[in-house]
Amino acid sequence: MNLAYTPEQKAFRAEARAWMEAHVPRDPLPSFDASREGFEAHRRWERTLNEGRWGMVTWPRDYGGRGLDLIQWLIFEEEYYRAGAPLRVNQNGIFLLGPTLMEYGTPEQKARFLSAMASGDEIWAQAWSEPQAGSDLAAVRSTARRDGDEYVLSGHKIWSSRAVFADWAFGLFRSDPQSQRHKGLSLIFFKLDTAGVRVQPIPQIDGETGFAEIFLEDVRVPAFNRLGAEGEGWSICMATAGFERGLMLRSPARFQMAAKRLIELYQAHQDEVEYSTRDAVMQSVMDADAYALSIYATASRLMAGGQIGAEASVNKIFWSELDIALHRTALSILGARAELLRAAPAAGDVGRWLDGYFFSLAGPIYAGSNEIQRNIIAERMLGLPRA
């Protein structure tokens, strides 16, 4: 891995920075989880990004991207967070399903879905978890019965991010009724306004509805909506999970910018807190930088032809625990002021820390719980026997 940026990479950074300075909204957008209005405001931002071909810079030009490499993507992310640009409402699509479609989709599927995904015209929800499966994805029971040129979907999904306002969802279904565990599963897309689909919002701790249950009763979808071969959904989902845990879902810039804000918060209040708080601040800064270096190394290896393996689980555990520690340190600095919700009249910037802390609590659960990741590390990286 070369730790020095090339002249081309520096020029790309300058271009990205200039565009962000010209286009990032001056006022924060309303939450995309709180209302349809906020969701649509973020959809318009996705369209603005796509018009500048910044929607997903690593995608081919034919699908609205720039065909850039992963190092350039990391540079773009650094400029994105530096500019304080809005959170990406379509991250399930562009960061998770999109790369999987690139690898496993047919030319017709790529043509149908990728451009609409990049433009924000179609926002995607993730529909993997089920009430009886939890983090054990191989235990899903929802079914996909083949009937001619269609599948008939039935079952119950839960903890589906963005499903309340999204347009499409991708989920894992048991297409072989006699199959067990990882066998006989297929990855299938469905529109959330299809007859037989019912979406039930789940209020979060802050009252917003970032999650939903999805009930499917004899939902008919074209067989065209299956990604990959029938019964091979597990291996395809694991590729998506690799993107999610190992690289794309949480770019290092997210935590480096939060660490920078944490330093500023500490400097503003250092006379009010115990001296030991400084150690916690410095640990968060060092961890954020360590994560960045690790991801740069992973990106370099992938560009050289390598693959994301079980080490994706290490990354996932690291960033999820870093996020909690960083926000807990911020709340300890703020003391009683940390209890102000973002909407409180006197909250100011304080409310962002409580928002971030609430969200960080979900980190060890989503994208595969940290308990599952530790099992993967034990078995696949350390060679330990199954418990």
Coordinates of C-alpha atoms in Angstrom, one line a residue:
M1 CA 0.0 0.0 0.0
N2 CA 1.4 3.4 -1.0
L3 CA 0.7 6.0 1.7
A4 CA 1.3 9.0 -0.6
Y5 CA -1.4 10.3 -2.8
T6 CA -0.6 10.6 -6.5
P7 CA -1.1 13.9 -8.4
E8 CA -4.2 12.4 -10.1
Q9 CA -5.6 11.5 -6.7
K10 CA -4.9 15.0 -5.4
A11 CA -6.6 16.5 -8.4
F12 CA -9.6 14.3 -7.9
R13 CA -9.8 15.4 -4.3
A14 CA -9.8 19.0 -5.3
E15 CA -12.6 18.4 -7.9
A16 CA -14.7 16.6 -5.3
R17 CA -14.1 19.3 -2.7
A18 CA -15.1 22.1 -5.1
W19 CA -18.3 20.3 -6.1
M20 CA -19.3 19.7 -2.5
E21 CA -18.7 23.3 -1.6
A22 CA -21.0 24.4 -4.4
H23 CA -23.8 21.9 -3.9
V24 CA -24.1 20.6 -0.3
P25 CA -27.2 22.1 1.3
R26 CA -26.4 24.9 3.7
D27 CA -29.2 23.8 6.1
P28 CA -29.3 20.2 7.3
L29 CA -32.0 18.1 5.6
P30 CA -34.8 16.7 7.8
S31 CA -34.4 13.1 8.9
F32 CA -35.3 10.6 6.2
D33 CA -36.7 8.3 9.0
A34 CA -39.1 10.8 10.5
S35 CA -41.4 11.7 7.6
R36 CA -42.1 11.3 3.9
E37 CA -41.0 14.9 3.5
G38 CA -37.6 14.2 4.9
F39 CA -37.3 11.0 2.8
E40 CA -38.1 12.8 -0.4
A41 CA -35.7 15.6 0.5
H42 CA -32.9 13.0 0.7
R43 CA -34.1 11.4 -2.6
R44 CA -33.6 14.8 -4.3
W45 CA -30.1 15.0 -2.8
E46 CA -29.4 11.5 -4.3
R47 CA -30.6 12.9 -7.7
T48 CA -28.3 16.0 -7.3
L49 CA -25.4 13.7 -6.6
N50 CA -26.2 11.6 -9.6
E51 CA -26.5 14.6 -11.9
G52 CA -22.9 15.4 -10.9
R53 CA -21.9 11.8 -11.4
W54 CA -21.1 11.6 -7.7
G55 CA -23.8 9.1 -6.8
M56 CA -21.4 6.1 -6.7
V57 CA -18.1 7.0 -8.1
T58 CA -16.8 3.4 -8.5
W59 CA -19.7 2.4 -10.7
P60 CA -19.2 2.2 -14.5
R61 CA -20.0 5.4 -16.5
D62 CA -22.9 3.6 -18.2
Y63 CA -24.7 3.4 -14.9
G64 CA -24.0 7.0 -13.8
G65 CA -20.7 6.4 -12.1
R66 CA -17.1 7.5 -12.9
G67 CA -15.4 4.1 -13.1
L68 CA -13.0 5.1 -10.3
D69 CA -11.1 2.8 -8.0
L70 CA -11.6 2.1 -4.3
I71 CA -8.8 4.5 -3.2
Q72 CA -10.6 7.3 -5.1
W73 CA -13.9 6.2 -3.4
L74 CA -12.2 6.6 0.0
I75 CA -11.0 10.1 -1.0
F76 CA -14.5 11.0 -2.2
E77 CA -15.9 9.8 1.2
E78 CA -13.4 12.0 3.0
E79 CA -14.5 15.0 1.1
Y80 CA -18.2 14.0 1.5
Y81 CA -18.0 13.9 5.3
R82 CA -15.7 16.9 5.4
A83 CA -18.4 19.0 3.7
G84 CA -21.1 17.8 6.1
A85 CA -23.1 16.4 3.2
P86 CA -26.5 14.6 4.0
L87 CA -26.6 10.9 5.0
R88 CA -27.3 8.6 2.0
V89 CA -30.9 7.4 2.1
N90 CA -30.2 4.8 -0.6
Q91 CA -27.1 3.2 1.1
N92 CA -28.8 -0.2 1.1
G93 CA -29.0 0.0 -2.7
I94 CA -25.8 1.7 -3.8
F95 CA -23.4 0.3 -1.2
L96 CA -24.8 -3.2 -0.7
L97 CA -27.0 -4.4 -3.5
G98 CA -25.4 -2.4 -6.2
P99 CA -21.9 -4.1 -6.0
T100 CA -23.6 -7.5 -5.7
L101 CA -25.7 -6.8 -8.8
M102 CA -22.5 -5.8 -10.6
E103 CA -21.0 -9.2 -9.8
Y104 CA -24.0 -11.6 -10.1
G105 CA -26.6 -9.8 -12.1
T106 CA -27.5 -10.5 -15.8
P107 CA -26.9 -7.6 -18.3
E108 CA -30.7 -7.1 -18.4
Q109 CA -30.9 -6.9 -14.6
K110 CA -28.0 -4.4 -14.5
A111 CA -29.7 -2.3 -17.1
R112 CA -33.0 -2.4 -15.3
F113 CA -32.0 -1.6 -11.8
L114 CA -28.6 0.1 -11.5
S115 CA -29.3 3.4 -13.2
A116 CA -32.6 3.9 -11.3
M117 CA -30.8 3.0 -8.1
A118 CA -28.0 5.5 -8.8
S119 CA -30.4 8.3 -9.7
G120 CA -32.5 7.9 -6.5
D121 CA -35.5 7.1 -8.6
E122 CA -35.7 3.8 -6.8
I123 CA -34.7 3.6 -3.1
W124 CA -34.0 0.2 -1.7
A125 CA -34.7 -1.5 1.7
Q126 CA -33.0 -4.5 3.1
A127 CA -35.3 -7.4 4.0
W128 CA -33.2 -10.1 5.4
S129 CA -34.0 -10.6 9.1
E130 CA -37.0 -12.6 10.3
P131 CA -38.7 -12.9 13.7
Q132 CA -37.6 -16.5 14.2
A133 CA -34.2 -16.1 12.6
G134 CA -32.6 -13.1 14.3
S135 CA -29.0 -12.9 13.3
D136 CA -29.0 -16.5 12.1
L137 CA -29.8 -15.7 8.5
A138 CA -29.7 -19.4 7.5
A139 CA -32.8 -19.9 9.6
V140 CA -35.1 -17.8 7.4
R141 CA -38.5 -19.3 6.7
S142 CA -40.1 -17.0 4.2
T143 CA -40.7 -18.9 1.0
A144 CA -40.6 -18.3 -2.8
R145 CA -42.7 -20.8 -4.7
R146 CA -42.1 -21.0 -8.4
D147 CA -45.2 -20.7 -10.5
G148 CA -44.4 -20.4 -14.2
D149 CA -42.5 -17.2 -14.9
E150 CA -43.2 -15.9 -11.4
Y151 CA -42.4 -16.5 -7.8
V152 CA -45.0 -16.4 -5.1
L153 CA -43.5 -14.9 -1.9
S154 CA -44.9 -15.5 1.6
G155 CA -43.5 -14.8 5.0
H156 CA -42.6 -12.1 7.5
K157 CA -39.5 -9.9 7.5
I158 CA -38.5 -7.6 10.3
W159 CA -35.9 -4.9 11.1
S160 CA -36.0 -3.8 7.5
S161 CA -34.1 -0.5 7.1
R162 CA -35.8 2.3 5.1
A163 CA -38.8 0.0 4.3
V164 CA -41.3 2.5 5.5
F165 CA -40.8 4.9 2.6
A166 CA -38.6 2.9 0.1
D167 CA -39.7 1.6 -3.3
W168 CA -38.0 -1.8 -3.4
A169 CA -36.6 -4.4 -1.1
F170 CA -34.2 -7.4 -1.5
G171 CA -34.6 -10.4 0.6
L172 CA -33.6 -14.0 1.1
F173 CA -36.3 -16.7 0.5
R174 CA -36.5 -20.4 0.8
S175 CA -37.2 -21.5 -2.8
D176 CA -36.7 -25.2 -2.0
P177 CA -39.3 -26.2 0.6
Q178 CA -37.4 -29.3 1.5
S179 CA -34.1 -27.5 2.1
Q180 CA -32.4 -26.8 5.4
R181 CA -30.2 -24.0 6.6
H182 CA -27.9 -22.5 3.9
K183 CA -29.3 -24.7 1.1
G184 CA -32.2 -23.9 -1.2
L185 CA -32.3 -20.2 -0.6
S186 CA -32.7 -17.5 -3.3
L187 CA -32.2 -13.8 -3.3
I188 CA -35.3 -12.0 -4.8
F189 CA -36.3 -8.4 -5.3
F190 CA -39.9 -7.1 -4.7
K191 CA -41.6 -3.8 -5.0
L192 CA -43.0 -2.6 -1.7
D193 CA -46.3 -1.5 -3.2
T194 CA -47.0 -4.9 -4.8
A195 CA -50.3 -6.5 -3.9
G196 CA -49.9 -8.7 -0.8
V197 CA -47.1 -6.6 0.7
R198 CA -47.9 -4.8 4.0
V199 CA -45.3 -2.6 5.7
Q200 CA -45.6 -2.0 9.4
P201 CA -43.3 0.8 10.8
I202 CA -41.3 0.1 14.0
P203 CA -40.7 3.2 16.2
Q204 CA -37.1 3.5 17.3
I205 CA -35.9 4.8 20.7
D206 CA -36.1 8.3 19.4
G207 CA -39.6 7.9 17.9
E208 CA -38.5 7.8 14.3
T209 CA -39.3 4.9 12.0
G210 CA -36.0 3.7 10.5
F211 CA -37.2 0.1 10.6
A212 CA -40.3 -1.8 9.6
E213 CA -41.8 -5.2 9.5
I214 CA -42.8 -6.5 6.1
F215 CA -45.6 -9.0 5.8
L216 CA -45.8 -10.9 2.5
E217 CA -49.0 -12.8 1.5
D218 CA -48.9 -14.6 -1.8
V219 CA -46.9 -11.8 -3.4
R220 CA -46.3 -12.4 -7.1
V221 CA -43.0 -11.2 -8.6
P222 CA -41.4 -12.0 -12.0
A223 CA -38.7 -14.7 -12.0
F224 CA -36.6 -11.9 -13.5
N225 CA -36.3 -10.5 -10.0
R226 CA -34.2 -13.4 -8.7
L227 CA -30.5 -12.5 -8.5
G228 CA -28.2 -15.4 -9.4
A229 CA -29.2 -19.0 -9.8
E230 CA -32.2 -20.5 -7.9
G231 CA -31.0 -22.0 -4.6
E232 CA -27.7 -20.0 -4.6
G233 CA -28.9 -17.1 -2.6
W234 CA -26.8 -17.9 0.5
S235 CA -23.4 -17.4 -1.3
I236 CA -24.7 -14.2 -3.0
C237 CA -25.9 -12.8 0.3
M238 CA -22.5 -13.6 1.9
A239 CA -20.9 -11.5 -0.9
T240 CA -23.3 -8.6 0.0
A241 CA -22.5 -9.1 3.7
G242 CA -18.8 -8.9 2.9
F243 CA -19.4 -5.5 1.2
E244 CA -21.5 -4.5 4.2
R245 CA -19.2 -5.5 7.0
G246 CA -15.8 -5.1 5.4
L247 CA -15.8 -2.0 3.3
M248 CA -18.7 -0.1 1.8
L249 CA -21.2 0.3 4.6
R250 CA -19.1 2.4 7.0
S251 CA -16.3 4.4 5.4
P252 CA -13.5 5.6 7.7
A253 CA -14.3 9.2 7.0
R254 CA -17.5 8.9 9.0
F255 CA -15.5 8.1 12.2
Q256 CA -12.6 10.4 11.4
M257 CA -14.9 13.4 11.1
A258 CA -16.8 12.4 14.3
A259 CA -13.4 12.1 16.1
K260 CA -12.5 15.6 14.8
R261 CA -15.8 17.0 16.3
L262 CA -15.0 15.1 19.5
I263 CA -11.7 16.9 19.8
E264 CA -13.4 20.3 19.3
L265 CA -16.0 19.3 21.9
Y266 CA -13.4 18.4 24.4
Q267 CA -11.4 21.6 23.8
A268 CA -14.5 23.6 24.4
H269 CA -15.3 21.9 27.7
Q270 CA -11.9 20.6 29.0
D271 CA -12.1 22.8 32.1
E272 CA -15.4 21.1 33.1
V273 CA -14.4 17.4 32.8
E274 CA -12.0 15.1 34.5
Y275 CA -8.5 15.0 33.1
S276 CA -8.8 11.3 32.2
T277 CA -11.5 12.2 29.6
R278 CA -8.6 13.3 27.4
D279 CA -7.4 9.7 27.2
A280 CA -10.8 8.5 26.0
V281 CA -10.8 11.3 23.3
M282 CA -7.3 10.4 22.1
Q283 CA -8.2 6.7 22.0
S284 CA -11.2 7.5 19.7
V285 CA -9.0 9.5 17.5
M286 CA -6.3 6.8 17.2
D287 CA -8.9 4.1 16.6
A288 CA -10.6 6.1 13.9
D289 CA -7.2 6.6 12.1
A290 CA -6.3 2.9 12.6
Y291 CA -9.6 1.9 11.0
A292 CA -8.9 4.2 8.1
L293 CA -5.4 2.7 7.5
S294 CA -6.9 -0.8 7.7
I295 CA -9.6 0.0 5.1
Y296 CA -7.0 1.7 2.8
A297 CA -5.0 -1.6 3.1
T298 CA -8.1 -3.6 2.3
A299 CA -8.9 -1.4 -0.7
S300 CA -5.3 -1.8 -2.0
R301 CA -5.5 -5.6 -1.7
L302 CA -8.9 -5.7 -3.5
M303 CA -7.5 -3.5 -6.3
A304 CA -4.6 -6.0 -6.6
G305 CA -7.0 -8.9 -7.2
G306 CA -7.6 -9.9 -3.6
Q307 CA -11.0 -10.6 -1.9
I308 CA -12.7 -9.7 1.3
G309 CA -12.7 -12.8 3.6
A310 CA -13.4 -13.4 7.2
E311 CA -11.5 -10.3 8.1
A312 CA -14.6 -8.3 7.2
S313 CA -15.9 -9.6 10.5
V314 CA -13.0 -8.0 12.3
N315 CA -13.7 -4.6 10.6
K316 CA -17.4 -4.8 11.5
I317 CA -16.7 -5.4 15.2
F318 CA -14.1 -2.7 15.3
W319 CA -16.1 0.1 13.7
S320 CA -19.3 -0.7 15.7
E321 CA -17.4 -0.7 19.0
L322 CA -15.5 2.4 18.0
D323 CA -18.7 4.2 17.2
I324 CA -20.2 3.5 20.7
A325 CA -17.0 4.5 22.5
L326 CA -16.7 7.7 20.6
H327 CA -20.2 8.8 21.3
R328 CA -20.1 7.7 25.0
T329 CA -17.1 10.0 25.4
A330 CA -18.9 12.9 23.9
L331 CA -21.9 12.3 26.2
S332 CA -19.6 12.2 29.2
I333 CA -18.2 15.6 28.2
L334 CA -21.6 17.1 27.8
G335 CA -23.0 15.8 31.0
A336 CA -26.7 16.5 31.6
R337 CA -26.8 18.6 28.4
A338 CA -26.4 15.4 26.4
E339 CA -30.0 14.5 27.1
L340 CA -31.2 17.2 24.7
L341 CA -32.9 15.7 21.7
R342 CA -32.0 17.2 18.3
A343 CA -35.5 18.8 18.1
A344 CA -35.2 20.6 21.4
P345 CA -35.1 24.4 21.0
A346 CA -31.8 24.8 22.9
A347 CA -30.2 21.6 21.5
G348 CA -28.0 23.2 18.9
D349 CA -25.2 20.9 17.9
V350 CA -25.6 18.9 21.1
G351 CA -28.5 17.0 19.7
R352 CA -26.4 15.4 17.0
W353 CA -24.3 13.6 19.6
L354 CA -27.4 12.0 21.2
D355 CA -28.7 11.0 17.8
G356 CA -25.3 9.5 17.0
Y357 CA -25.2 7.6 20.3
F358 CA -28.7 6.1 19.7
F359 CA -27.7 5.0 16.3
S360 CA -24.3 3.6 17.5
L361 CA -26.1 1.3 19.9
A362 CA -27.5 -0.6 16.8
G363 CA -24.0 -1.1 15.4
P364 CA -23.2 -4.4 17.2
I365 CA -26.6 -5.8 16.0
Y366 CA -27.1 -4.9 12.3
A367 CA -25.0 -6.1 9.4
G368 CA -24.7 -9.4 11.4
S369 CA -24.5 -9.3 15.1
N370 CA -21.0 -9.0 16.7
E371 CA -21.6 -12.4 18.4
I372 CA -22.0 -14.0 15.0
Q373 CA -18.9 -12.1 13.8
R374 CA -16.9 -13.5 16.7
N375 CA -18.0 -17.0 15.8
I376 CA -16.8 -16.4 12.2
I377 CA -13.4 -15.1 13.4
A378 CA -13.0 -18.1 15.8
E379 CA -13.9 -20.7 13.2
R380 CA -12.6 -19.3 9.9
M381 CA -9.7 -17.2 10.9
L382 CA -8.4 -19.0 14.1
G383 CA -9.5 -22.5 13.1
L384 CA -11.2 -23.1 16.5
P385 CA -13.9 -25.9 16.7
R386 CA -17.6 -25.0 16.6
A387 CA -19.0 -24.7 20.1

